[in-house]
Amino acid sequence: MTGPDTTPFDTTPFDPAGDGAQMRFDGRMSYGDYLSLDAILSAQKPLSDAHDELLFIVQHQTSELWMKLALHELAAAKANIADGCLQPAFKLLTRTARIFEQLNSAWDVLRTMTPSDYTAFRTALGQSSGFQSYQYRAIEFMVGNKNPAMLRPHEHVPEVHAWLERIRRDTSLYDEAVRLLARTGFEISDAVRSRDVSQPYVADDSVRAAWTAVYRDPQRYWPFYELAEKLVDFEDYFRRWRFNHVTTVERVIGFKRGTGGTSGVTYLRRMLDVVLFPELWDLRADL
């Protein structure tokens, strides 16, 4: 019977160069160079001495980065659906839903900030508000919530306003899905097929009937069945993001008006009633 292993640990400092790691970067691209970390990490500029202002800035900046990626994926998913290439679209929609899972998790960090913490720097925000996020507005327009009134906060930046207007006047993700249904033989009404895509989508009985047929015979219509579920999955995470936004704001400022002038929680609760893909939710009562 042998005793416990008493071999001493090797305490010699490890040099990654001995394993082939590149250790000198004069004239070579480094990790920081590739990611432009100097620009990113110098973009946090608190306007007060409050400890939690950095948390507030980082949470919103990282959310904007995730939204940039979401727009990239949604645009590609929409293009693939328009071309009838559903398998790549499924992957992109799944990724977008997971991006919103990350955005949802960010609220958990922000909710560690108490009303007292926020009050210490709130006046430094002036009239700035997440309500004015042009990337979030672009996401809403791209997925079909096309409220023309929401362009006005961006009129002071002509290139942003023009970009948002182009997205608003283009087909939405859901428009392309419904058009694909029509092209493959489902009976979609003329009102839907010729509608003004710059306006908010209105639920239609013919679209509901088409999706209901898909759900009643998923084996026959499997690609559309999977497309429908990918869209529902995305909207599920998107709704959770809105809900978490409401509860976070209520937890931190109660029913005060938002810094951007909205009614705060009351306004955000109204947004919870917006449904992006109405027939996909309504049909569940028919099955």
PDB file of C-alpha atoms in Angstrom:
ATOM      1  CA  MET A   1       0.000   0.000   0.000  1.00  0.00           C
ATOM      2  CA  THR A   2       1.481   3.321  -1.027  1.00  0.00           C
ATOM      3  CA  GLY A   3       0.972   6.657   0.639  1.00  0.00           C
ATOM      4  CA  PRO A   4      -0.444   9.837  -0.929  1.00  0.00           C
ATOM      5  CA  ASP A   5       1.392  11.378  -3.832  1.00  0.00           C
ATOM      6  CA  THR A   6       3.726  13.967  -2.339  1.00  0.00           C
ATOM      7  CA  THR A   7       5.259  15.121  -5.619  1.00  0.00           C
ATOM      8  CA  PRO A   8       5.630  18.923  -5.317  1.00  0.00           C
ATOM      9  CA  PHE A   9       3.818  21.151  -7.796  1.00  0.00           C
ATOM     10  CA  ASP A  10       5.968  22.717 -10.482  1.00  0.00           C
ATOM     11  CA  THR A  11       6.123  26.396  -9.503  1.00  0.00           C
ATOM     12  CA  THR A  12       8.285  27.458 -12.443  1.00  0.00           C
ATOM     13  CA  PRO A  13       6.566  30.398 -14.217  1.00  0.00           C
ATOM     14  CA  PHE A  14       5.116  29.254 -17.532  1.00  0.00           C
ATOM     15  CA  ASP A  15       6.329  31.086 -20.624  1.00  0.00           C
ATOM     16  CA  PRO A  16       3.741  30.769 -23.459  1.00  0.00           C
ATOM     17  CA  ALA A  17       6.533  31.483 -25.962  1.00  0.00           C
ATOM     18  CA  GLY A  18       7.802  27.989 -25.268  1.00  0.00           C
ATOM     19  CA  ASP A  19       4.462  26.689 -26.555  1.00  0.00           C
ATOM     20  CA  GLY A  20       4.741  28.720 -29.739  1.00  0.00           C
ATOM     21  CA  ALA A  21       2.728  31.768 -28.661  1.00  0.00           C
ATOM     22  CA  GLN A  22       3.515  35.027 -30.433  1.00  0.00           C
ATOM     23  CA  MET A  23       4.757  37.402 -27.724  1.00  0.00           C
ATOM     24  CA  ARG A  24       5.969  40.419 -29.705  1.00  0.00           C
ATOM     25  CA  PHE A  25       3.653  42.580 -31.778  1.00  0.00           C
ATOM     26  CA  ASP A  26       5.793  45.357 -33.206  1.00  0.00           C
ATOM     27  CA  GLY A  27       4.523  45.584 -36.771  1.00  0.00           C
ATOM     28  CA  ARG A  28       2.015  42.759 -36.261  1.00  0.00           C
ATOM     29  CA  MET A  29      -1.730  42.801 -35.627  1.00  0.00           C
ATOM     30  CA  SER A  30      -2.607  42.133 -31.998  1.00  0.00           C
ATOM     31  CA  TYR A  31      -5.894  41.220 -30.356  1.00  0.00           C
ATOM     32  CA  GLY A  32      -6.415  44.837 -29.305  1.00  0.00           C
ATOM     33  CA  ASP A  33      -5.627  46.095 -32.810  1.00  0.00           C
ATOM     34  CA  TYR A  34      -8.102  43.727 -34.484  1.00  0.00           C
ATOM     35  CA  LEU A  35     -10.939  44.617 -32.100  1.00  0.00           C
ATOM     36  CA  SER A  36     -10.114  48.351 -31.935  1.00  0.00           C
ATOM     37  CA  LEU A  37     -10.120  48.032 -28.155  1.00  0.00           C
ATOM     38  CA  ASP A  38      -8.560  51.461 -27.613  1.00  0.00           C
ATOM     39  CA  ALA A  39     -11.603  53.047 -29.272  1.00  0.00           C
ATOM     40  CA  ILE A  40     -14.101  50.773 -27.539  1.00  0.00           C
ATOM     41  CA  LEU A  41     -12.655  51.054 -24.032  1.00  0.00           C
ATOM     42  CA  SER A  42     -12.229  54.821 -24.256  1.00  0.00           C
ATOM     43  CA  ALA A  43     -15.892  55.308 -25.268  1.00  0.00           C
ATOM     44  CA  GLN A  44     -17.167  55.231 -21.663  1.00  0.00           C
ATOM     45  CA  LYS A  45     -17.303  58.834 -20.480  1.00  0.00           C
ATOM     46  CA  PRO A  46     -19.282  59.225 -17.256  1.00  0.00           C
ATOM     47  CA  LEU A  47     -20.550  62.758 -16.646  1.00  0.00           C
ATOM     48  CA  SER A  48     -20.748  62.433 -12.864  1.00  0.00           C
ATOM     49  CA  ASP A  49     -18.772  60.932 -10.002  1.00  0.00           C
ATOM     50  CA  ALA A  50     -21.515  58.386  -9.291  1.00  0.00           C
ATOM     51  CA  HIS A  51     -20.141  54.853  -9.063  1.00  0.00           C
ATOM     52  CA  ASP A  52     -23.024  53.253 -11.005  1.00  0.00           C
ATOM     53  CA  GLU A  53     -22.901  55.534 -14.035  1.00  0.00           C
ATOM     54  CA  LEU A  54     -20.231  53.316 -15.602  1.00  0.00           C
ATOM     55  CA  LEU A  55     -22.531  50.303 -15.202  1.00  0.00           C
ATOM     56  CA  PHE A  56     -25.343  52.245 -16.909  1.00  0.00           C
ATOM     57  CA  ILE A  57     -23.122  53.264 -19.825  1.00  0.00           C
ATOM     58  CA  VAL A  58     -21.544  49.829 -20.357  1.00  0.00           C
ATOM     59  CA  GLN A  59     -24.916  48.069 -20.224  1.00  0.00           C
ATOM     60  CA  HIS A  60     -26.373  50.323 -22.907  1.00  0.00           C
ATOM     61  CA  GLN A  61     -23.272  50.342 -25.098  1.00  0.00           C
ATOM     62  CA  THR A  62     -22.984  46.556 -25.100  1.00  0.00           C
ATOM     63  CA  SER A  63     -26.713  46.313 -25.854  1.00  0.00           C
ATOM     64  CA  GLU A  64     -26.169  48.532 -28.884  1.00  0.00           C
ATOM     65  CA  LEU A  65     -23.390  46.217 -30.062  1.00  0.00           C
ATOM     66  CA  TRP A  66     -25.691  43.208 -29.749  1.00  0.00           C
ATOM     67  CA  MET A  67     -28.390  45.116 -31.642  1.00  0.00           C
ATOM     68  CA  LYS A  68     -25.904  45.859 -34.420  1.00  0.00           C
ATOM     69  CA  LEU A  69     -25.349  42.122 -34.767  1.00  0.00           C
ATOM     70  CA  ALA A  70     -29.107  41.437 -34.588  1.00  0.00           C
ATOM     71  CA  LEU A  71     -29.700  43.823 -37.505  1.00  0.00           C
ATOM     72  CA  HIS A  72     -26.957  42.086 -39.485  1.00  0.00           C
ATOM     73  CA  GLU A  73     -28.555  38.672 -38.902  1.00  0.00           C
ATOM     74  CA  LEU A  74     -32.145  39.818 -39.487  1.00  0.00           C
ATOM     75  CA  ALA A  75     -31.236  41.456 -42.802  1.00  0.00           C
ATOM     76  CA  ALA A  76     -29.571  38.246 -43.963  1.00  0.00           C
ATOM     77  CA  ALA A  77     -32.501  36.126 -42.755  1.00  0.00           C
ATOM     78  CA  LYS A  78     -34.956  38.348 -44.620  1.00  0.00           C
ATOM     79  CA  ALA A  79     -32.911  38.108 -47.825  1.00  0.00           C
ATOM     80  CA  ASN A  80     -32.766  34.314 -47.555  1.00  0.00           C
ATOM     81  CA  ILE A  81     -36.523  34.045 -47.012  1.00  0.00           C
ATOM     82  CA  ALA A  82     -37.098  36.307 -50.027  1.00  0.00           C
ATOM     83  CA  ASP A  83     -34.944  33.914 -52.086  1.00  0.00           C
ATOM     84  CA  GLY A  84     -36.718  30.846 -50.714  1.00  0.00           C
ATOM     85  CA  CYS A  85     -33.527  29.666 -48.972  1.00  0.00           C
ATOM     86  CA  LEU A  86     -35.088  28.649 -45.672  1.00  0.00           C
ATOM     87  CA  GLN A  87     -32.350  26.515 -44.117  1.00  0.00           C
ATOM     88  CA  PRO A  88     -29.854  29.414 -43.844  1.00  0.00           C
ATOM     89  CA  ALA A  89     -32.697  31.647 -42.615  1.00  0.00           C
ATOM     90  CA  PHE A  90     -33.443  29.187 -39.795  1.00  0.00           C
ATOM     91  CA  LYS A  91     -29.871  29.403 -38.539  1.00  0.00           C
ATOM     92  CA  LEU A  92     -29.896  33.206 -38.683  1.00  0.00           C
ATOM     93  CA  LEU A  93     -33.234  33.488 -36.867  1.00  0.00           C
ATOM     94  CA  THR A  94     -32.025  31.089 -34.179  1.00  0.00           C
ATOM     95  CA  ARG A  95     -28.929  33.211 -33.721  1.00  0.00           C
ATOM     96  CA  THR A  96     -31.017  36.381 -33.497  1.00  0.00           C
ATOM     97  CA  ALA A  97     -33.192  34.834 -30.796  1.00  0.00           C
ATOM     98  CA  ARG A  98     -30.038  33.977 -28.834  1.00  0.00           C
ATOM     99  CA  ILE A  99     -28.795  37.538 -29.263  1.00  0.00           C
ATOM    100  CA  PHE A 100     -31.987  38.690 -27.567  1.00  0.00           C
ATOM    101  CA  GLU A 101     -31.318  36.139 -24.842  1.00  0.00           C
ATOM    102  CA  GLN A 102     -28.045  37.985 -24.218  1.00  0.00           C
ATOM    103  CA  LEU A 103     -29.876  41.317 -24.262  1.00  0.00           C
ATOM    104  CA  ASN A 104     -32.316  39.933 -21.702  1.00  0.00           C
ATOM    105  CA  SER A 105     -29.476  38.840 -19.426  1.00  0.00           C
ATOM    106  CA  ALA A 106     -28.090  42.380 -19.470  1.00  0.00           C
ATOM    107  CA  TRP A 107     -31.159  43.607 -17.568  1.00  0.00           C
ATOM    108  CA  ASP A 108     -30.197  41.274 -14.703  1.00  0.00           C
ATOM    109  CA  VAL A 109     -26.976  43.233 -14.243  1.00  0.00           C
ATOM    110  CA  LEU A 110     -28.668  46.631 -14.520  1.00  0.00           C
ATOM    111  CA  ARG A 111     -31.267  45.618 -11.932  1.00  0.00           C
ATOM    112  CA  THR A 112     -28.525  45.527  -9.310  1.00  0.00           C
ATOM    113  CA  MET A 113     -28.652  49.337  -9.474  1.00  0.00           C
ATOM    114  CA  THR A 114     -30.998  50.758  -6.853  1.00  0.00           C
ATOM    115  CA  PRO A 115     -33.170  53.903  -7.153  1.00  0.00           C
ATOM    116  CA  SER A 116     -30.647  55.717  -4.948  1.00  0.00           C
ATOM    117  CA  ASP A 117     -27.781  54.665  -7.214  1.00  0.00           C
ATOM    118  CA  TYR A 118     -29.581  55.932 -10.329  1.00  0.00           C
ATOM    119  CA  THR A 119     -30.682  59.200  -8.758  1.00  0.00           C
ATOM    120  CA  ALA A 120     -27.014  60.043  -8.143  1.00  0.00           C
ATOM    121  CA  PHE A 121     -26.386  60.549 -11.878  1.00  0.00           C
ATOM    122  CA  ARG A 122     -29.801  60.733 -13.579  1.00  0.00           C
ATOM    123  CA  THR A 123     -29.641  64.481 -14.190  1.00  0.00           C
ATOM    124  CA  ALA A 124     -26.403  63.973 -16.161  1.00  0.00           C
ATOM    125  CA  LEU A 125     -28.405  62.131 -18.831  1.00  0.00           C
ATOM    126  CA  GLY A 126     -30.258  65.286 -19.872  1.00  0.00           C
ATOM    127  CA  GLN A 127     -32.964  64.295 -22.378  1.00  0.00           C
ATOM    128  CA  SER A 128     -31.133  61.192 -23.612  1.00  0.00           C
ATOM    129  CA  SER A 129     -33.116  57.973 -23.386  1.00  0.00           C
ATOM    130  CA  GLY A 130     -33.121  54.426 -24.758  1.00  0.00           C
ATOM    131  CA  PHE A 131     -36.349  55.510 -26.446  1.00  0.00           C
ATOM    132  CA  GLN A 132     -34.053  57.281 -28.942  1.00  0.00           C
ATOM    133  CA  SER A 133     -32.002  54.212 -29.924  1.00  0.00           C
ATOM    134  CA  TYR A 134     -31.999  54.241 -33.717  1.00  0.00           C
ATOM    135  CA  GLN A 135     -30.764  50.647 -33.916  1.00  0.00           C
ATOM    136  CA  TYR A 136     -33.668  49.448 -31.808  1.00  0.00           C
ATOM    137  CA  ARG A 137     -35.995  51.431 -34.071  1.00  0.00           C
ATOM    138  CA  ALA A 138     -34.401  49.774 -37.101  1.00  0.00           C
ATOM    139  CA  ILE A 139     -35.012  46.332 -35.581  1.00  0.00           C
ATOM    140  CA  GLU A 140     -38.674  47.179 -34.966  1.00  0.00           C
ATOM    141  CA  PHE A 141     -39.093  48.443 -38.531  1.00  0.00           C
ATOM    142  CA  MET A 142     -37.323  45.412 -39.984  1.00  0.00           C
ATOM    143  CA  VAL A 143     -39.563  42.966 -38.136  1.00  0.00           C
ATOM    144  CA  GLY A 144     -42.762  44.870 -38.959  1.00  0.00           C
ATOM    145  CA  ASN A 145     -43.604  47.379 -36.207  1.00  0.00           C
ATOM    146  CA  LYS A 146     -43.582  50.372 -38.555  1.00  0.00           C
ATOM    147  CA  ASN A 147     -44.835  53.401 -36.676  1.00  0.00           C
ATOM    148  CA  PRO A 148     -43.949  56.485 -38.782  1.00  0.00           C
ATOM    149  CA  ALA A 149     -44.128  58.706 -35.690  1.00  0.00           C
ATOM    150  CA  MET A 150     -41.008  56.992 -34.355  1.00  0.00           C
ATOM    151  CA  LEU A 151     -38.894  58.600 -37.081  1.00  0.00           C
ATOM    152  CA  ARG A 152     -39.180  62.057 -35.538  1.00  0.00           C
ATOM    153  CA  PRO A 153     -36.598  61.611 -32.755  1.00  0.00           C
ATOM    154  CA  HIS A 154     -33.998  61.046 -35.504  1.00  0.00           C
ATOM    155  CA  GLU A 155     -34.696  64.039 -37.742  1.00  0.00           C
ATOM    156  CA  HIS A 156     -31.687  65.891 -36.301  1.00  0.00           C
ATOM    157  CA  VAL A 157     -29.335  63.317 -37.898  1.00  0.00           C
ATOM    158  CA  PRO A 158     -30.305  63.247 -41.606  1.00  0.00           C
ATOM    159  CA  GLU A 159     -28.298  60.134 -42.533  1.00  0.00           C
ATOM    160  CA  VAL A 160     -29.836  58.118 -39.664  1.00  0.00           C
ATOM    161  CA  HIS A 161     -33.319  59.383 -40.505  1.00  0.00           C
ATOM    162  CA  ALA A 162     -32.844  58.438 -44.177  1.00  0.00           C
ATOM    163  CA  TRP A 163     -31.539  54.976 -43.224  1.00  0.00           C
ATOM    164  CA  LEU A 164     -34.530  54.314 -40.980  1.00  0.00           C
ATOM    165  CA  GLU A 165     -36.923  55.588 -43.639  1.00  0.00           C
ATOM    166  CA  ARG A 166     -35.446  53.140 -46.168  1.00  0.00           C
ATOM    167  CA  ILE A 167     -35.992  50.262 -43.753  1.00  0.00           C
ATOM    168  CA  ARG A 168     -39.537  51.423 -43.025  1.00  0.00           C
ATOM    169  CA  ARG A 169     -40.416  51.549 -46.722  1.00  0.00           C
ATOM    170  CA  ASP A 170     -38.905  48.150 -47.438  1.00  0.00           C
ATOM    171  CA  THR A 171     -40.570  44.801 -46.822  1.00  0.00           C
ATOM    172  CA  SER A 172     -40.345  43.432 -43.301  1.00  0.00           C
ATOM    173  CA  LEU A 173     -39.158  39.991 -42.265  1.00  0.00           C
ATOM    174  CA  TYR A 174     -42.795  38.904 -41.923  1.00  0.00           C
ATOM    175  CA  ASP A 175     -43.785  40.428 -45.279  1.00  0.00           C
ATOM    176  CA  GLU A 176     -41.218  38.190 -46.949  1.00  0.00           C
ATOM    177  CA  ALA A 177     -42.470  35.120 -45.090  1.00  0.00           C
ATOM    178  CA  VAL A 178     -46.067  35.806 -46.170  1.00  0.00           C
ATOM    179  CA  ARG A 179     -44.991  36.507 -49.758  1.00  0.00           C
ATOM    180  CA  LEU A 180     -43.210  33.162 -49.804  1.00  0.00           C
ATOM    181  CA  LEU A 181     -46.434  31.476 -48.693  1.00  0.00           C
ATOM    182  CA  ALA A 182     -48.241  33.152 -51.601  1.00  0.00           C
ATOM    183  CA  ARG A 183     -45.556  32.165 -54.134  1.00  0.00           C
ATOM    184  CA  THR A 184     -45.752  28.520 -53.128  1.00  0.00           C
ATOM    185  CA  GLY A 185     -49.487  28.146 -53.599  1.00  0.00           C
ATOM    186  CA  PHE A 186     -51.189  29.320 -50.431  1.00  0.00           C
ATOM    187  CA  GLU A 187     -54.148  31.617 -51.021  1.00  0.00           C
ATOM    188  CA  ILE A 188     -53.168  35.010 -49.686  1.00  0.00           C
ATOM    189  CA  SER A 189     -55.584  37.906 -50.195  1.00  0.00           C
ATOM    190  CA  ASP A 190     -54.902  40.690 -52.684  1.00  0.00           C
ATOM    191  CA  ALA A 191     -55.083  43.163 -49.808  1.00  0.00           C
ATOM    192  CA  VAL A 192     -52.023  41.570 -48.221  1.00  0.00           C
ATOM    193  CA  ARG A 193     -50.074  40.955 -51.424  1.00  0.00           C
ATOM    194  CA  SER A 194     -50.516  44.567 -52.608  1.00  0.00           C
ATOM    195  CA  ARG A 195     -50.397  46.326 -49.248  1.00  0.00           C
ATOM    196  CA  ASP A 196     -48.251  49.396 -48.518  1.00  0.00           C
ATOM    197  CA  VAL A 197     -45.315  47.761 -46.739  1.00  0.00           C
ATOM    198  CA  SER A 198     -44.273  51.064 -45.160  1.00  0.00           C
ATOM    199  CA  GLN A 199     -47.330  50.845 -42.897  1.00  0.00           C
ATOM    200  CA  PRO A 200     -47.828  48.591 -39.855  1.00  0.00           C
ATOM    201  CA  TYR A 201     -48.967  45.075 -40.709  1.00  0.00           C
ATOM    202  CA  VAL A 202     -52.618  44.249 -39.993  1.00  0.00           C
ATOM    203  CA  ALA A 203     -53.669  40.650 -39.326  1.00  0.00           C
ATOM    204  CA  ASP A 204     -55.483  38.978 -42.209  1.00  0.00           C
ATOM    205  CA  ASP A 205     -57.780  35.945 -42.268  1.00  0.00           C
ATOM    206  CA  SER A 206     -56.162  34.484 -45.388  1.00  0.00           C
ATOM    207  CA  VAL A 207     -52.715  34.560 -43.770  1.00  0.00           C
ATOM    208  CA  ARG A 208     -54.131  32.983 -40.628  1.00  0.00           C
ATOM    209  CA  ALA A 209     -55.743  30.245 -42.723  1.00  0.00           C
ATOM    210  CA  ALA A 210     -52.439  29.564 -44.514  1.00  0.00           C
ATOM    211  CA  TRP A 211     -50.429  29.251 -41.302  1.00  0.00           C
ATOM    212  CA  THR A 212     -53.199  27.135 -39.741  1.00  0.00           C
ATOM    213  CA  ALA A 213     -52.970  24.721 -42.687  1.00  0.00           C
ATOM    214  CA  VAL A 214     -49.226  24.487 -42.089  1.00  0.00           C
ATOM    215  CA  TYR A 215     -49.689  23.664 -38.411  1.00  0.00           C
ATOM    216  CA  ARG A 216     -52.420  21.111 -39.106  1.00  0.00           C
ATOM    217  CA  ASP A 217     -50.141  19.152 -41.437  1.00  0.00           C
ATOM    218  CA  PRO A 218     -46.550  19.882 -40.371  1.00  0.00           C
ATOM    219  CA  GLN A 219     -45.104  16.851 -42.158  1.00  0.00           C
ATOM    220  CA  ARG A 220     -46.411  18.114 -45.489  1.00  0.00           C
ATOM    221  CA  TYR A 221     -45.337  21.693 -44.893  1.00  0.00           C
ATOM    222  CA  TRP A 222     -42.304  21.133 -42.685  1.00  0.00           C
ATOM    223  CA  PRO A 223     -40.129  24.029 -43.997  1.00  0.00           C
ATOM    224  CA  PHE A 224     -42.967  26.515 -43.376  1.00  0.00           C
ATOM    225  CA  TYR A 225     -43.732  24.890 -40.029  1.00  0.00           C
ATOM    226  CA  GLU A 226     -40.120  25.358 -38.980  1.00  0.00           C
ATOM    227  CA  LEU A 227     -40.081  28.910 -40.336  1.00  0.00           C
ATOM    228  CA  ALA A 228     -43.184  29.743 -38.296  1.00  0.00           C
ATOM    229  CA  GLU A 229     -41.637  28.367 -35.121  1.00  0.00           C
ATOM    230  CA  LYS A 230     -38.378  30.253 -35.711  1.00  0.00           C
ATOM    231  CA  LEU A 231     -40.385  33.474 -36.068  1.00  0.00           C
ATOM    232  CA  VAL A 232     -42.352  32.720 -32.892  1.00  0.00           C
ATOM    233  CA  ASP A 233     -39.122  31.893 -31.062  1.00  0.00           C
ATOM    234  CA  PHE A 234     -37.634  35.237 -32.055  1.00  0.00           C
ATOM    235  CA  GLU A 235     -40.752  37.166 -31.030  1.00  0.00           C
ATOM    236  CA  ASP A 236     -40.848  35.282 -27.723  1.00  0.00           C
ATOM    237  CA  TYR A 237     -37.360  36.538 -26.807  1.00  0.00           C
ATOM    238  CA  PHE A 238     -38.179  39.991 -28.184  1.00  0.00           C
ATOM    239  CA  ARG A 239     -41.262  40.220 -25.941  1.00  0.00           C
ATOM    240  CA  ARG A 240     -39.221  39.086 -22.951  1.00  0.00           C
ATOM    241  CA  TRP A 241     -36.763  41.900 -23.669  1.00  0.00           C
ATOM    242  CA  ARG A 242     -39.627  44.420 -23.621  1.00  0.00           C
ATOM    243  CA  PHE A 243     -41.030  42.923 -20.418  1.00  0.00           C
ATOM    244  CA  ASN A 244     -37.645  42.990 -18.689  1.00  0.00           C
ATOM    245  CA  HIS A 245     -37.251  46.594 -19.786  1.00  0.00           C
ATOM    246  CA  VAL A 246     -40.555  47.484 -18.125  1.00  0.00           C
ATOM    247  CA  THR A 247     -39.788  45.721 -14.860  1.00  0.00           C
ATOM    248  CA  THR A 248     -36.264  47.156 -14.679  1.00  0.00           C
ATOM    249  CA  VAL A 249     -37.498  50.717 -15.223  1.00  0.00           C
ATOM    250  CA  GLU A 250     -40.292  50.266 -12.669  1.00  0.00           C
ATOM    251  CA  ARG A 251     -37.816  48.850 -10.159  1.00  0.00           C
ATOM    252  CA  VAL A 252     -35.393  51.752 -10.582  1.00  0.00           C
ATOM    253  CA  ILE A 253     -37.604  54.842 -11.127  1.00  0.00           C
ATOM    254  CA  GLY A 254     -41.154  53.676 -10.403  1.00  0.00           C
ATOM    255  CA  PHE A 255     -43.713  55.669 -12.359  1.00  0.00           C
ATOM    256  CA  LYS A 256     -41.614  58.792 -12.941  1.00  0.00           C
ATOM    257  CA  ARG A 257     -41.428  60.197 -16.444  1.00  0.00           C
ATOM    258  CA  GLY A 258     -38.528  58.958 -18.538  1.00  0.00           C
ATOM    259  CA  THR A 259     -35.544  61.199 -19.238  1.00  0.00           C
ATOM    260  CA  GLY A 260     -36.686  61.370 -22.882  1.00  0.00           C
ATOM    261  CA  GLY A 261     -40.091  62.738 -21.844  1.00  0.00           C
ATOM    262  CA  THR A 262     -42.208  59.594 -22.217  1.00  0.00           C
ATOM    263  CA  SER A 263     -44.548  58.432 -19.469  1.00  0.00           C
ATOM    264  CA  GLY A 264     -41.932  55.846 -18.558  1.00  0.00           C
ATOM    265  CA  VAL A 265     -43.403  52.571 -17.320  1.00  0.00           C
ATOM    266  CA  THR A 266     -46.857  53.455 -18.691  1.00  0.00           C
ATOM    267  CA  TYR A 267     -45.408  53.948 -22.189  1.00  0.00           C
ATOM    268  CA  LEU A 268     -43.346  50.763 -21.988  1.00  0.00           C
ATOM    269  CA  ARG A 269     -46.337  48.712 -20.852  1.00  0.00           C
ATOM    270  CA  ARG A 270     -48.235  49.905 -23.926  1.00  0.00           C
ATOM    271  CA  MET A 271     -45.451  48.467 -26.073  1.00  0.00           C
ATOM    272  CA  LEU A 272     -46.056  45.027 -24.540  1.00  0.00           C
ATOM    273  CA  ASP A 273     -49.317  44.843 -26.485  1.00  0.00           C
ATOM    274  CA  VAL A 274     -47.566  45.122 -29.867  1.00  0.00           C
ATOM    275  CA  VAL A 275     -47.592  41.762 -31.694  1.00  0.00           C
ATOM    276  CA  LEU A 276     -45.222  41.321 -34.628  1.00  0.00           C
ATOM    277  CA  PHE A 277     -46.546  38.121 -36.202  1.00  0.00           C
ATOM    278  CA  PRO A 278     -50.215  38.095 -35.124  1.00  0.00           C
ATOM    279  CA  GLU A 279     -51.523  35.120 -37.112  1.00  0.00           C
ATOM    280  CA  LEU A 280     -48.811  32.854 -35.728  1.00  0.00           C
ATOM    281  CA  TRP A 281     -50.093  33.517 -32.226  1.00  0.00           C
ATOM    282  CA  ASP A 282     -53.812  33.628 -33.053  1.00  0.00           C
ATOM    283  CA  LEU A 283     -53.902  30.277 -34.855  1.00  0.00           C
ATOM    284  CA  ARG A 284     -53.058  28.431 -31.658  1.00  0.00           C
ATOM    285  CA  ALA A 285     -56.661  28.805 -30.550  1.00  0.00           C
ATOM    286  CA  ASP A 286     -57.810  27.080 -33.779  1.00  0.00           C
ATOM    287  CA  LEU A 287     -55.774  23.896 -33.445  1.00  0.00           C
TER     288      LEU A 287
END
